[in-house]
XYZ file of C-alpha atoms in Angstrom:
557
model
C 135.353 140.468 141.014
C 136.013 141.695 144.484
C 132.942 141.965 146.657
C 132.012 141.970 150.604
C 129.337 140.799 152.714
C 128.202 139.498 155.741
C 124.902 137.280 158.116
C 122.985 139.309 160.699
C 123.457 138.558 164.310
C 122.172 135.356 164.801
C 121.354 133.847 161.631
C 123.143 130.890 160.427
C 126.870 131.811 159.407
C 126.869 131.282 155.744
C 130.053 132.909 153.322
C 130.754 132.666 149.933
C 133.550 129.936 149.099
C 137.051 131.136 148.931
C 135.978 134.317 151.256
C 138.634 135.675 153.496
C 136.648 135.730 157.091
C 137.123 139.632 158.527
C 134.901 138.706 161.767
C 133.109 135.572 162.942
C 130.287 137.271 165.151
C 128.354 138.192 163.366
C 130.356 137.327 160.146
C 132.132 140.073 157.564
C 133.881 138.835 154.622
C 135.759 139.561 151.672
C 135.747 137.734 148.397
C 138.642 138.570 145.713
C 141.490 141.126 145.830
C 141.240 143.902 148.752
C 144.130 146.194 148.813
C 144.656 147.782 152.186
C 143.965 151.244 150.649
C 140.473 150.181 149.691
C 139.633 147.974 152.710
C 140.697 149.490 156.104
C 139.339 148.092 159.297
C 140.292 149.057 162.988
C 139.273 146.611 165.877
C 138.758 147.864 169.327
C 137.241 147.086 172.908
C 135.248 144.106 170.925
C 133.983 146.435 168.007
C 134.646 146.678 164.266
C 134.831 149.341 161.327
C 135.845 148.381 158.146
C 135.831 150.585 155.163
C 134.913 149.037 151.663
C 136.381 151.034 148.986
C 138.130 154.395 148.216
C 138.149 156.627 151.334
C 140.345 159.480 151.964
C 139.482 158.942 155.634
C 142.307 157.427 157.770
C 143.618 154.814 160.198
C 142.751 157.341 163.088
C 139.405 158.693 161.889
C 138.164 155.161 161.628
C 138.951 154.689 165.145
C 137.236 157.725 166.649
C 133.884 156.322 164.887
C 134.394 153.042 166.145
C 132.350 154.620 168.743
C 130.559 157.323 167.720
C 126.970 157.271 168.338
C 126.180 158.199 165.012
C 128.257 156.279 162.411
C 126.822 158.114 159.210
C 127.315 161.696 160.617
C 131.063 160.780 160.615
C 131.576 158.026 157.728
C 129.334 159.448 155.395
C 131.251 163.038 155.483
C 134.607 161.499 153.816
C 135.327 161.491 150.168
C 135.648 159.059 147.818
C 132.958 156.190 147.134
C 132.647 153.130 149.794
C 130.711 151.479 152.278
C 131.147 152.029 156.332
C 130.509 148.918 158.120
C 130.627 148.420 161.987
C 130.100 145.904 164.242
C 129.467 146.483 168.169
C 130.197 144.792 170.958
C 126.262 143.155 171.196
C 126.720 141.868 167.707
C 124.623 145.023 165.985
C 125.808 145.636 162.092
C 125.163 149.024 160.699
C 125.827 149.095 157.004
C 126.344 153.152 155.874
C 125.243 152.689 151.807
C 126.872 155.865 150.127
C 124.607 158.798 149.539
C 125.251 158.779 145.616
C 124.691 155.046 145.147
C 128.211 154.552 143.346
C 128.827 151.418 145.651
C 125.200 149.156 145.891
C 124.525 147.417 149.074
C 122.014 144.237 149.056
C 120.161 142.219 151.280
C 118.426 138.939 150.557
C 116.387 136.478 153.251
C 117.761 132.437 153.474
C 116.166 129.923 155.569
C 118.802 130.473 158.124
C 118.444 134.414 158.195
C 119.283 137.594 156.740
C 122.313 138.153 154.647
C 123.970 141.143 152.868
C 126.789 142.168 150.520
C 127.537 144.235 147.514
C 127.291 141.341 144.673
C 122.754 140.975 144.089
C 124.299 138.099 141.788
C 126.300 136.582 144.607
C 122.887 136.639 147.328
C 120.570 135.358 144.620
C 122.881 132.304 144.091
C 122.154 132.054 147.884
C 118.463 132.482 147.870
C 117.670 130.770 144.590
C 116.576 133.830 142.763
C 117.048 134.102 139.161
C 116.360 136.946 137.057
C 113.347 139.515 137.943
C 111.482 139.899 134.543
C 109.697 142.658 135.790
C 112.684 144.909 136.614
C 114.485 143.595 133.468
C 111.309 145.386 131.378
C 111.727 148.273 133.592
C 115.149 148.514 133.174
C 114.528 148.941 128.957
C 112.328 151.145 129.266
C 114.576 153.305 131.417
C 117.463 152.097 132.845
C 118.519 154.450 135.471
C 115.021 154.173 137.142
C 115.458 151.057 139.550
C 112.174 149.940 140.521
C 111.646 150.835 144.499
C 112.812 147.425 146.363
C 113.736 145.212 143.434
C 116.829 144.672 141.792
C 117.718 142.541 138.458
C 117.524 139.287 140.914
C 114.311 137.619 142.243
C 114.518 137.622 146.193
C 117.146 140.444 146.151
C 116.651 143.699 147.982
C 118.523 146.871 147.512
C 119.913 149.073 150.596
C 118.583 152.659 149.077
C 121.394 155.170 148.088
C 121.648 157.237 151.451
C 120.639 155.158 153.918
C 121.585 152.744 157.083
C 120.631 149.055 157.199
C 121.093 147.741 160.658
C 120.970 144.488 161.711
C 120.248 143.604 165.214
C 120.520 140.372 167.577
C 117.005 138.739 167.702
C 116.592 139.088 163.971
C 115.212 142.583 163.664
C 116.449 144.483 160.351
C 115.818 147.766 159.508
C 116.516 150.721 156.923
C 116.685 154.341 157.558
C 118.048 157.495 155.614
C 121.074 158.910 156.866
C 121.644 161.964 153.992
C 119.065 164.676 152.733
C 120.262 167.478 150.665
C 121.825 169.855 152.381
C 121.895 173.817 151.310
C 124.678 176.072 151.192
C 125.407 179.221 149.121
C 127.282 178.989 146.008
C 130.473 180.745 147.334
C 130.111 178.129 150.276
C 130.171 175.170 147.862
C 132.849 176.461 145.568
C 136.088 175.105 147.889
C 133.714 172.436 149.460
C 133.589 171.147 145.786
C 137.302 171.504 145.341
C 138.137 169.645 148.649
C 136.187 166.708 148.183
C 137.141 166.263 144.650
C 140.714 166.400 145.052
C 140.749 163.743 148.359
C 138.514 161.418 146.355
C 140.650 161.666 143.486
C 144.233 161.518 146.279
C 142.490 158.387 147.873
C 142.604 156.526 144.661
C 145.947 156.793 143.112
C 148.125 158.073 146.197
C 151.054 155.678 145.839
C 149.554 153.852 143.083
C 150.283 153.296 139.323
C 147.246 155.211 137.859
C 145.957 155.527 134.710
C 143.142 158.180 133.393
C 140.916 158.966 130.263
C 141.960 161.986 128.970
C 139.240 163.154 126.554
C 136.657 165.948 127.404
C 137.186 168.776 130.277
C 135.913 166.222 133.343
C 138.435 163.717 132.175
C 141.071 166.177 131.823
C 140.137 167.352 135.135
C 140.694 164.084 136.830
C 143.787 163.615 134.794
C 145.076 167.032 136.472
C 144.219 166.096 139.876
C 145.111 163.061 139.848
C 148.980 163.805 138.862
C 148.957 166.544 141.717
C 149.607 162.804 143.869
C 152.170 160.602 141.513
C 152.642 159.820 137.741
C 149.700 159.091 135.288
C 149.091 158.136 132.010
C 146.448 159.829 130.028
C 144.886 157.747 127.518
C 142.772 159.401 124.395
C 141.032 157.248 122.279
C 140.906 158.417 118.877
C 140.554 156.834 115.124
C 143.484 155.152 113.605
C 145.099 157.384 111.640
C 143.325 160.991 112.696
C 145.739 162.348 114.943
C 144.068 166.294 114.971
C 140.899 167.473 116.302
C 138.432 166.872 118.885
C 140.246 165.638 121.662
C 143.121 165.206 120.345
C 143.765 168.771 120.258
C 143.330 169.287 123.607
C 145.256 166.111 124.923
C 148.449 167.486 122.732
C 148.690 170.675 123.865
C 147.998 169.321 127.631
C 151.458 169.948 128.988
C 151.125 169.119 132.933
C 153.941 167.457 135.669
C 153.209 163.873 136.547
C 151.150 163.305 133.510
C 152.387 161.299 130.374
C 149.781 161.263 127.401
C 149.215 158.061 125.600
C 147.292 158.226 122.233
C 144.910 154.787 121.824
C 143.756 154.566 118.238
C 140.608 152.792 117.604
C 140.480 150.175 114.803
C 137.768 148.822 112.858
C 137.833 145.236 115.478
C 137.785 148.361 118.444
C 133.405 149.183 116.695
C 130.389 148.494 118.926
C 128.921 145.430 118.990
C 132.369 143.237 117.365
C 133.431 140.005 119.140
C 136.026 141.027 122.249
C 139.223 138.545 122.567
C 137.585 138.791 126.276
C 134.125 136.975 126.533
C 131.572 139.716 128.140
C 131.619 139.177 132.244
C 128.736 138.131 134.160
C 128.110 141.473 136.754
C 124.893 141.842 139.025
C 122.640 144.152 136.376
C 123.744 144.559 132.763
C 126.773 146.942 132.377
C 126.422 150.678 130.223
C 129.634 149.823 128.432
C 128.451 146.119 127.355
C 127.899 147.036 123.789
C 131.477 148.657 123.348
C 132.988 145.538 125.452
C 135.853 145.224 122.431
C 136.764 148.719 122.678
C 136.667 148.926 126.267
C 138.379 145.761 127.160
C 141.095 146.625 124.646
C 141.978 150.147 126.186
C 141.582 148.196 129.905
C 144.639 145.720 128.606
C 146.371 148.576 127.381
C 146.909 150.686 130.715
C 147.529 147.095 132.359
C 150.535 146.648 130.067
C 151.795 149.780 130.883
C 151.373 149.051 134.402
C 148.248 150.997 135.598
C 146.545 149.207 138.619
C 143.834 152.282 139.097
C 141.842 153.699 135.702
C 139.982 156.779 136.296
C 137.108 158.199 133.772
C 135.271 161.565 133.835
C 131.826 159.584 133.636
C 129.312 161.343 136.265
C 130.529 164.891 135.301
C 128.088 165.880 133.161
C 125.494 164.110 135.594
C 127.609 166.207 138.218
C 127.782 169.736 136.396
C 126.087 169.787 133.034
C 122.542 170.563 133.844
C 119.203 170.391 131.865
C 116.687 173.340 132.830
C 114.381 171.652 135.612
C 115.651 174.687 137.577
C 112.529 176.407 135.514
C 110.007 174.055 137.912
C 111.761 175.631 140.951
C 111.096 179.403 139.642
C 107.776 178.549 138.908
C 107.349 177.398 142.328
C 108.651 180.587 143.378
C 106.706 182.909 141.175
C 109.706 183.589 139.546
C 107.933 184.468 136.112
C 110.624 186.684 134.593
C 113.502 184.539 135.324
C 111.574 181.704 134.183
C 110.548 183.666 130.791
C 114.466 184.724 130.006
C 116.181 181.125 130.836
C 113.942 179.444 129.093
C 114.466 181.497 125.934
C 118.198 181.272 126.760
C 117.931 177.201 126.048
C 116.072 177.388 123.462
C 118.276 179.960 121.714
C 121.010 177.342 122.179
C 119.181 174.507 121.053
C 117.809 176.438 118.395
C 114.227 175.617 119.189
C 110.970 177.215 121.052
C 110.730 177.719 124.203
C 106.893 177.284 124.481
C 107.539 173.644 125.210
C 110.129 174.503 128.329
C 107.575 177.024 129.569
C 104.468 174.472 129.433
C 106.701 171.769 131.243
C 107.356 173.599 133.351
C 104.235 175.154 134.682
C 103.001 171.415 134.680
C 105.964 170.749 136.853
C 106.938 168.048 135.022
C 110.856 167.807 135.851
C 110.829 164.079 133.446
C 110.028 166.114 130.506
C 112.876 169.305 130.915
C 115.586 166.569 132.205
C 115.284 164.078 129.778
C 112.532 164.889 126.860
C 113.036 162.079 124.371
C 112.305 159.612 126.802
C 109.694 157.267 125.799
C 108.437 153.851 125.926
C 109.880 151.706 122.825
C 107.805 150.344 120.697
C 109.431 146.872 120.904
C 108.835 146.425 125.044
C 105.970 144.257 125.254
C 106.288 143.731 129.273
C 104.226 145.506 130.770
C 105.986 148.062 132.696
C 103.817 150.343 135.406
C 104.326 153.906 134.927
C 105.541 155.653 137.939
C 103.265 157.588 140.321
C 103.244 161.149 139.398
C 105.459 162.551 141.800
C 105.875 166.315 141.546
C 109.755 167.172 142.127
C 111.979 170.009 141.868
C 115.326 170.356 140.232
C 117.316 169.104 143.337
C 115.614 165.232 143.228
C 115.880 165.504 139.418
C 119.704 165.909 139.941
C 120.124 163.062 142.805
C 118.158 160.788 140.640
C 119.790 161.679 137.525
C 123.178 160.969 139.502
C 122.616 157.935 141.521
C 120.841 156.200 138.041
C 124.011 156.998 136.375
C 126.186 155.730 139.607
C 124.558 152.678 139.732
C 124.907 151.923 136.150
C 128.604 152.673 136.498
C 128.936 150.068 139.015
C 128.556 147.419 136.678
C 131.219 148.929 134.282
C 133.901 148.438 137.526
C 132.853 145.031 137.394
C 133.501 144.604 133.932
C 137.177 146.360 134.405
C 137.929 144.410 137.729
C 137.275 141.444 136.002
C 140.169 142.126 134.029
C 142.511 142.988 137.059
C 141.821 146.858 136.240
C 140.240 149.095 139.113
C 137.496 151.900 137.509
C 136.705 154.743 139.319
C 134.470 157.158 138.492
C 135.505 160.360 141.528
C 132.128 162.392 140.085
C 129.994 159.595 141.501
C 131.011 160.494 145.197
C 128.428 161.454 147.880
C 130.215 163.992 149.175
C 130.679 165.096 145.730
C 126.636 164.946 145.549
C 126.149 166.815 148.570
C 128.377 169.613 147.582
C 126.859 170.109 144.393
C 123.065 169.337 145.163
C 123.175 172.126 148.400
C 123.167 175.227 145.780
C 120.212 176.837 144.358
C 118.788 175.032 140.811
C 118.835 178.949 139.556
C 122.341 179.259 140.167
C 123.962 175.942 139.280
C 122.189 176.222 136.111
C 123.631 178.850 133.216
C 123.269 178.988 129.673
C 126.372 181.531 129.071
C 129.367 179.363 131.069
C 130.476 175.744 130.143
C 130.092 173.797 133.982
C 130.621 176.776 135.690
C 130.595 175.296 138.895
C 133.125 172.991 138.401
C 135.384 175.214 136.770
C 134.799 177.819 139.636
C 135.561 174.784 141.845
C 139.332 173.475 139.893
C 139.243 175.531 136.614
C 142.364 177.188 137.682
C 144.394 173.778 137.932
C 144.016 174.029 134.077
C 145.555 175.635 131.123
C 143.425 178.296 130.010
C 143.015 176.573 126.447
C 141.202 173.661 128.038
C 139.666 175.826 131.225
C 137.337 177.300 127.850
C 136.695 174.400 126.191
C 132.854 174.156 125.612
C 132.986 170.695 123.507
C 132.977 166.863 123.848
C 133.858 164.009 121.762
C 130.689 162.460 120.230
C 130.703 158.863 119.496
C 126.959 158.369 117.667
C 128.877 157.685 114.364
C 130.888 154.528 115.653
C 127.138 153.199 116.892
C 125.701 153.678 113.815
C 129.269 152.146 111.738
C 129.202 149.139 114.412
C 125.395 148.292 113.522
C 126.655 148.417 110.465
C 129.665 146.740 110.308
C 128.093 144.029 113.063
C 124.655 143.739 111.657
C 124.482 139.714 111.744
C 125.051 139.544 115.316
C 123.119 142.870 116.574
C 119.579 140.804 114.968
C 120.549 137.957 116.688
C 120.493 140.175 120.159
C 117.015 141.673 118.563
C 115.519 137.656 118.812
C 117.141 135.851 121.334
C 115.852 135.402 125.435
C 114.055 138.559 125.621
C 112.134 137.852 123.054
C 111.550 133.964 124.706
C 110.952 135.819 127.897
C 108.145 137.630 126.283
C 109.610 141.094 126.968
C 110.274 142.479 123.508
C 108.375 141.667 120.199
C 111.539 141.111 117.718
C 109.561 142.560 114.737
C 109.791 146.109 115.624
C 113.189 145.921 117.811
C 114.529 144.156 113.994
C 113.149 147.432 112.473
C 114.898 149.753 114.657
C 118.023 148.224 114.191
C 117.592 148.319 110.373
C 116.854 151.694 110.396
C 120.173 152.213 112.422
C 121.706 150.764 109.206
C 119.724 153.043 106.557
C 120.806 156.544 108.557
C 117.773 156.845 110.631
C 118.074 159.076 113.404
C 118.164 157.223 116.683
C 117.100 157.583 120.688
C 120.046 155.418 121.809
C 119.792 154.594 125.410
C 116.644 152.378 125.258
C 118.388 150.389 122.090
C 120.920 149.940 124.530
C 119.504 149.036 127.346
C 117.874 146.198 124.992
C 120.878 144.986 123.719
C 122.811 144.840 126.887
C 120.234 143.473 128.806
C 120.176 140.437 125.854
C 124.282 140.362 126.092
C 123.978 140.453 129.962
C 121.754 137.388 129.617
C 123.520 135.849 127.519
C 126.939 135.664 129.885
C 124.739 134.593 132.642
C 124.088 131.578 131.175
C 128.437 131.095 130.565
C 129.221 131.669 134.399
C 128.843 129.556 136.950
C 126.894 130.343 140.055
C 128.514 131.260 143.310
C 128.953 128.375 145.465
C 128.207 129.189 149.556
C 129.465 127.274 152.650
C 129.035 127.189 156.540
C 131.288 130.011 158.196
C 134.106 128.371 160.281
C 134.618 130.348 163.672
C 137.745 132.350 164.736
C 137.689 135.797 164.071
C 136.357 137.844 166.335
């Protein structure tokens, strides 16, 4: 797993073994495989930039920030998802974390000082942390909620989505935000949306074997853009032996230059929850795709053999450009009434229920209940988990901290890949992405008449028509339910095993939800998952080893 770091000015010069020293004073270093496109640096008049990750910006933008007074006016504008780090001449390290929290930043006090890096399992093996119970139970009872300073590792801080740590000689540390959402007319967003999507996506496979999912309309998209800059291959999964429908349809009739479709059938080994011929990787918080590690693995060897270094998904675009109608809190705010009264009739036409429920939400202002209504606490969490303060927000936060929940889940998942040689990336997880998207009016992102209109207003026209219309996605609830199934034995192991030691989940009623998986019953998925991961996460904690630290030798500077 590649991952980066560095000690504040002045604190004892500490690096993970094996790391590959960038600067001595203060030091920056690199641990695992850094290709120069997703690790620039420019050194200058006794300064350094560096540039963790993709980033369409280039050799010579990097160097006019090398001095700008105001690094994250600059580095935070690019596309793509990384981290801006500079060091000036008096030793001061500003660390820009990306506004959409694809690529987590952490910082964690030693007895010899502060230290930070993007691996929260890397600093705890520093600091002696193990796991934080508390944000484990928080995490099952919703995982894309982080809890405000904690992260899955006792003594391990995170560096907020959006915001500057700087580090300065005489020990002082501090955190500021560098990004609010911005606002901008639709029409102004439109090509602002286009740009950013197709340099994130250029920045990533630009002379590069690439790889993509080609699936639903935001994988397809990426697919497109993506063979705008060199050849890829578009991988549908499908099951073995159904070869029409669903996606399939639409990745057979996808006839575009640069792009070479590759089916991937699923077999019955490929279920939830069966035994990988990878064991699960350790990665700082448990990973989304844990529970379908055999599947994913398997279609992660696959575009290795065919000699894919990059994989890119369409995860993020429904986070991105499928919305759920908290715009209704904003019209309410308004006095909107009428507009309130018709869109929420709209959904509920759709969903073919009332709309009495979106009305009363949403004169409450409660955004939880329109974005995500089946959330609840399980009845198998028996940590006590504090409920939030009642915060009343609008559509725009709802969005950021639908996306940045999602992004930081998705980090995990590119740890699972890169584990495996493979790069993820996930281009509807960029900030500038987020910024683009979040700066137009809740009332006219949402619409119940046009699939994602916004994206396909942004890139629609660099598809065929059939696929520009699509209004469907593959749905995957039946493999869950077959994989309980199939996998039953080792799921109710997962149901009694260190949670339940920990004290955070009673195994009785967890054991009951599971059967009822078997028996048909209809099931809230995400905070069975969560469970489950979080026991598999726990589980290949124990199987890795820690990460070993040593004394920095000088020289770099």
């Amino acid at each position: 797993m590649g991952w980066f770091g560095g000690c504040a000015p002045g604190a004892r010069p500490v690096a993970p073994v094996g790391a590959r020293l960038l600067w001595s004073d203060p030091p920056v270093w690199t641990v695992g495989s850094w290709p120069d496109r997703l690790l620039k640096t420019v050194r200058g008049d006794g300064a350094l930039i560096a540039v963790f990750g993709s980033c369409s910006a280039s050799v010579d933008d990097l160097a006019r920030a090398l001095t700008v007074e105001d690094l994250s006016a600059v580095g935070g504008a690019w596309a793509g998802s990384y981290t801006v780090v500079r060091t000036g001449r008096d030793g001061t390290v500003e660390v820009i974390a990306d506004a959409a929290h694809a690529c987590p930043v952490y910082t964690a006090q030693f007895p010899g000082g502060t230290v930070w890096g993007a691996s929260s399992r890397a600093l705890a093996s520093l600091v002696g942390g193990g796991v934080d119970a508390g944000w484990l139970a928080a995490y099952m009872a919703d995982k894309r909620a982080a809890l405000p300073g904690r992260t899955a590792w006792e003594g391990v801080a995170p560096v907020p989505a959006g915001h500057r740590l700087v580090l300065r000689p005489g020990g002082e540390v501090s955190v500021s935000s560098w990004w609010s959402p911005p606002r901008r007319s639709y029409a102004e967003a439109v090509p602002l949306v286009r740009r950013v999507l197709l340099e994130g996506v250029r920045a990533r496979v630009e002379r590069v074997a690439s790889s993509s999912d080609l699936a639903g309309m935001d994988s397809t998209t990426i697919a497109v853009i993506a063979a705008r800059y060199g050849p890829v291959l578009g991988m549908t999964a499908h099951p073995a032996g159904v070869t029409e429908g669903g996606d399939m349809t639409y990745a057979r009739a996808l006839e575009v230059p640069g792009l070479t479709r590759s089916p991937f059938p699923l077999q019955p080994c490929h279920l939830p929850f069966s035994e990988a011929g990878d064991p699960l990787p350790v990665t700082d918080e448990p990973a989304p795709s844990s529970a379908s590690w055999a599947m994913f693995s398997a279609q992660l060897r696959a575009v290795s053999r065919a000699g894919a270094v990059c994989h890119l998904t369409g995860d993020g675009g429904d986070n991105a450009f499928l919305y759920s109608p908290t715009h209704l809190v904003d019209l309410v705010r308004r006095g909107r009434l009428v507009r309130l009264a018709g869109d929420a009739q709209a959904w509920a036409r759709l969903r073919k229920t009332s709309p009495w429920p979106l009305v009363g939400a949403a004169l409450r202002r409660d955004t939880g209940r329109l974005a995500r209504p089946w959330l609840a606490r399980p009845s198998w969490l028996t940590a006590p988990v504090a409920a939030p303060a009642p915060v009343e927000v609008g559509a725009d936060a709802a969005l950021i901290a639908g996306i940045r929940g999602a992004a930081r889940l998705a980090s995990a998942d590119c740890q699972l890949a890169a584990a495996l040689g493979v790069e993820l990336h996930n281009p509807f997880f960029d900030g500038a992405l987020l910024d683009a998207v979040v700066s137009v009016p809740s009332w006219e992102r949402f619409s119940v008449r046009r699939y994602k209109p916004l994206l396909v207003d942004a890139v629609g026209d660099l598809l065929p028509e059939f696929h520009r219309r699509r209004v469907t996605k593959g749905v995957f609830a039946e493999d869950f339910h077959r994989g309980v199934r199939v996998n039953l034995g080792r799921v109710l192991s997962l149901s009694e095993g260190r949670l339940a030691a920990m004290g955070l989940v009673d195994p009785g009623p967890l054991r009951a939800t599971i059967r009822g998986v078997v028996l048909g019953v209809k099931t809230v998925w995400p905070p069975l998952l969560a469970a489950l991961g979080a026991e598999m996460w726990l589980e290949a904690i124990e199987a890795a080893p820690s990460v070993a630290w040593s004394p920095v030798v000088e020289g770099v500077r």
